[in-house]
């Protein structure tokens, strides 16, 4: 039954890496290596990956650990937990805002100096709208969960 489960990029890369090791050890010819790697990257199910490694010594079967039950909350919640929680997410958003602020102010400063004098501080408009969106995103991120 697991043979009909779909594989992901990690499983495809795992098989391709094992095939590369076998090729470098002289166990596969170039044409056969190319064909097997192409089949590995085209695989949709574990059944498609079967047979690519079976005749090669020292290779391990493809890990089916991806089929284990995932924690509740979906991929976004899992990623947030791995990155350090809500505060890390909020911090990274505001670091991006700070970078945008520096870039826009730098453009304003360079064009002002090159143009013969500083003019109206136009970055206030895009930064103001982005800051409003960031404040809303921060509020909703911290209030959820």
CSV table of C-alpha atoms in Angstrom, one decimal:
chain,number,residue,atom,x,y,z
A,1,UNK,CA,0.0,0.0,0.0
A,2,UNK,CA,2.9,2.4,0.8
A,3,UNK,CA,4.2,1.8,-2.7
A,4,UNK,CA,1.3,3.9,-4.1
A,5,UNK,CA,2.1,6.9,-1.9
A,6,UNK,CA,3.5,9.9,-3.7
A,7,UNK,CA,7.2,10.7,-3.2
A,8,UNK,CA,8.6,14.2,-2.7
A,9,UNK,CA,11.7,15.9,-3.9
A,10,UNK,CA,13.7,14.7,-0.8
A,11,UNK,CA,13.1,11.0,-1.7
A,12,UNK,CA,14.0,11.7,-5.4
A,13,UNK,CA,17.2,13.4,-4.4
A,14,UNK,CA,18.0,10.6,-2.0
A,15,UNK,CA,17.8,8.0,-4.8
A,16,UNK,CA,19.7,10.3,-7.2
A,17,UNK,CA,22.5,10.7,-4.6
A,18,UNK,CA,22.8,6.9,-4.1
A,19,UNK,CA,22.9,6.5,-7.8
A,20,UNK,CA,25.7,9.1,-8.1
A,21,UNK,CA,27.7,7.2,-5.4
A,22,UNK,CA,27.3,4.0,-7.3
A,23,UNK,CA,28.3,5.7,-10.6
A,24,UNK,CA,31.4,7.2,-9.0
A,25,UNK,CA,32.3,3.7,-7.7
A,26,UNK,CA,32.1,2.3,-11.2
A,27,UNK,CA,29.0,0.2,-10.7
A,28,UNK,CA,27.0,2.0,-13.4
A,29,UNK,CA,27.9,3.1,-16.9
A,30,UNK,CA,27.1,6.7,-17.9
A,31,UNK,CA,24.1,5.8,-20.0
A,32,UNK,CA,22.6,3.6,-17.3
A,33,UNK,CA,23.3,6.3,-14.7
A,34,UNK,CA,21.6,9.0,-16.8
A,35,UNK,CA,18.6,6.8,-17.4
A,36,UNK,CA,18.1,5.9,-13.7
A,37,UNK,CA,18.5,9.4,-12.5
A,38,UNK,CA,16.0,10.6,-15.1
A,39,UNK,CA,13.6,7.9,-13.9
A,40,UNK,CA,14.2,8.9,-10.2
A,41,UNK,CA,13.4,12.5,-10.9
A,42,UNK,CA,10.3,11.5,-12.9
A,43,UNK,CA,9.0,9.2,-10.2
A,44,UNK,CA,5.6,10.0,-8.7
A,45,UNK,CA,5.2,7.1,-6.3
A,46,UNK,CA,7.5,4.8,-4.2
A,47,UNK,CA,6.7,2.1,-6.7
A,48,UNK,CA,8.3,4.2,-9.4
A,49,UNK,CA,11.5,4.3,-7.3
A,50,UNK,CA,11.6,0.6,-6.8
A,51,UNK,CA,14.2,-1.2,-8.8
A,52,UNK,CA,16.5,1.8,-9.3
A,53,UNK,CA,18.7,0.7,-6.4
A,54,UNK,CA,17.8,-3.0,-6.0
A,55,UNK,CA,20.8,-4.4,-7.9
A,56,UNK,CA,23.4,-2.0,-6.4
A,57,UNK,CA,25.3,-3.1,-3.3
A,58,UNK,CA,25.6,-0.7,-0.3
A,59,UNK,CA,22.4,1.2,-1.1
A,60,UNK,CA,19.6,1.8,1.4
A,61,UNK,CA,15.9,1.7,0.5
A,62,UNK,CA,14.2,5.0,0.1
A,63,UNK,CA,13.0,6.4,3.4
A,64,UNK,CA,9.3,6.5,3.9
A,65,UNK,CA,9.5,8.8,6.9
A,66,UNK,CA,7.7,11.5,5.0
A,67,UNK,CA,4.6,9.3,5.4
A,68,UNK,CA,4.5,9.7,9.1
A,69,UNK,CA,1.8,11.8,10.7
A,70,UNK,CA,2.6,15.5,10.8
A,71,UNK,CA,2.0,17.7,13.8
A,72,UNK,CA,-1.2,19.7,13.9
A,73,UNK,CA,-1.4,23.1,12.3
A,74,UNK,CA,0.0,22.3,8.9
A,75,UNK,CA,3.3,23.3,7.3
A,76,UNK,CA,3.1,27.0,8.3
A,77,UNK,CA,2.7,26.2,12.0
A,78,UNK,CA,5.5,23.6,11.8
A,79,UNK,CA,7.8,26.0,10.1
A,80,UNK,CA,7.0,28.7,12.7
A,81,UNK,CA,7.9,26.3,15.5
A,82,UNK,CA,11.2,25.4,13.9
A,83,UNK,CA,12.2,29.0,13.4
A,84,UNK,CA,11.6,30.1,16.9
A,85,UNK,CA,8.0,30.9,17.2
A,86,UNK,CA,5.9,34.0,16.6
A,87,UNK,CA,8.4,36.5,17.7
A,88,UNK,CA,11.0,35.2,15.3
A,89,UNK,CA,8.5,35.6,12.5
A,90,UNK,CA,7.6,39.1,13.5
A,91,UNK,CA,11.3,40.0,13.9
A,92,UNK,CA,12.1,38.8,10.4
A,93,UNK,CA,9.2,40.8,9.0
A,94,UNK,CA,10.4,44.0,10.6
A,95,UNK,CA,14.0,43.3,9.6
A,96,UNK,CA,12.8,43.2,6.0
A,97,UNK,CA,10.9,46.5,6.6
A,98,UNK,CA,14.2,48.1,7.9
A,99,UNK,CA,16.0,46.9,4.8
A,100,UNK,CA,13.3,48.4,2.6
A,101,UNK,CA,13.6,51.7,4.5
A,102,UNK,CA,17.3,51.8,4.1
A,103,UNK,CA,17.1,51.1,0.3
A,104,UNK,CA,14.4,53.8,-0.3
A,105,UNK,CA,16.1,56.4,1.8
A,106,UNK,CA,19.4,55.6,0.1
A,107,UNK,CA,17.7,56.1,-3.3
A,108,UNK,CA,16.2,59.4,-2.1
A,109,UNK,CA,19.6,60.6,-0.8
A,110,UNK,CA,21.6,59.6,-3.9
A,111,UNK,CA,19.1,61.1,-6.3
A,112,UNK,CA,18.9,64.3,-4.1
A,113,UNK,CA,22.7,64.7,-4.1
A,114,UNK,CA,23.0,63.9,-7.8
A,115,UNK,CA,20.2,66.3,-8.6
A,116,UNK,CA,21.6,69.3,-6.8
A,117,UNK,CA,19.7,69.2,-3.6
A,118,UNK,CA,17.4,67.2,-1.4
A,119,UNK,CA,13.8,67.4,-2.3
A,120,UNK,CA,10.5,66.3,-0.9
A,121,UNK,CA,10.9,63.1,1.2
A,122,UNK,CA,8.9,60.8,-1.0
A,123,UNK,CA,9.8,57.5,0.7
A,124,UNK,CA,7.4,58.5,3.5
A,125,UNK,CA,4.5,57.3,1.2
A,126,UNK,CA,5.5,53.8,0.3
A,127,UNK,CA,7.1,53.2,3.8
A,128,UNK,CA,3.9,54.5,5.5
A,129,UNK,CA,1.7,52.1,3.6
A,130,UNK,CA,4.1,49.2,4.2
A,131,UNK,CA,4.4,50.1,7.9
A,132,UNK,CA,0.6,50.0,8.2
A,133,UNK,CA,0.5,46.5,6.6
A,134,UNK,CA,3.4,45.4,8.8
A,135,UNK,CA,1.5,46.6,12.0
A,136,UNK,CA,-1.6,44.7,11.0
A,137,UNK,CA,0.5,41.6,10.2
A,138,UNK,CA,2.3,41.9,13.5
A,139,UNK,CA,-0.9,42.2,15.4
A,140,UNK,CA,-2.6,39.2,13.7
A,141,UNK,CA,0.5,37.1,14.1
A,142,UNK,CA,0.9,37.8,17.8
A,143,UNK,CA,-2.9,37.4,18.5
A,144,UNK,CA,-3.3,34.1,16.7
A,145,UNK,CA,-2.6,30.8,18.4
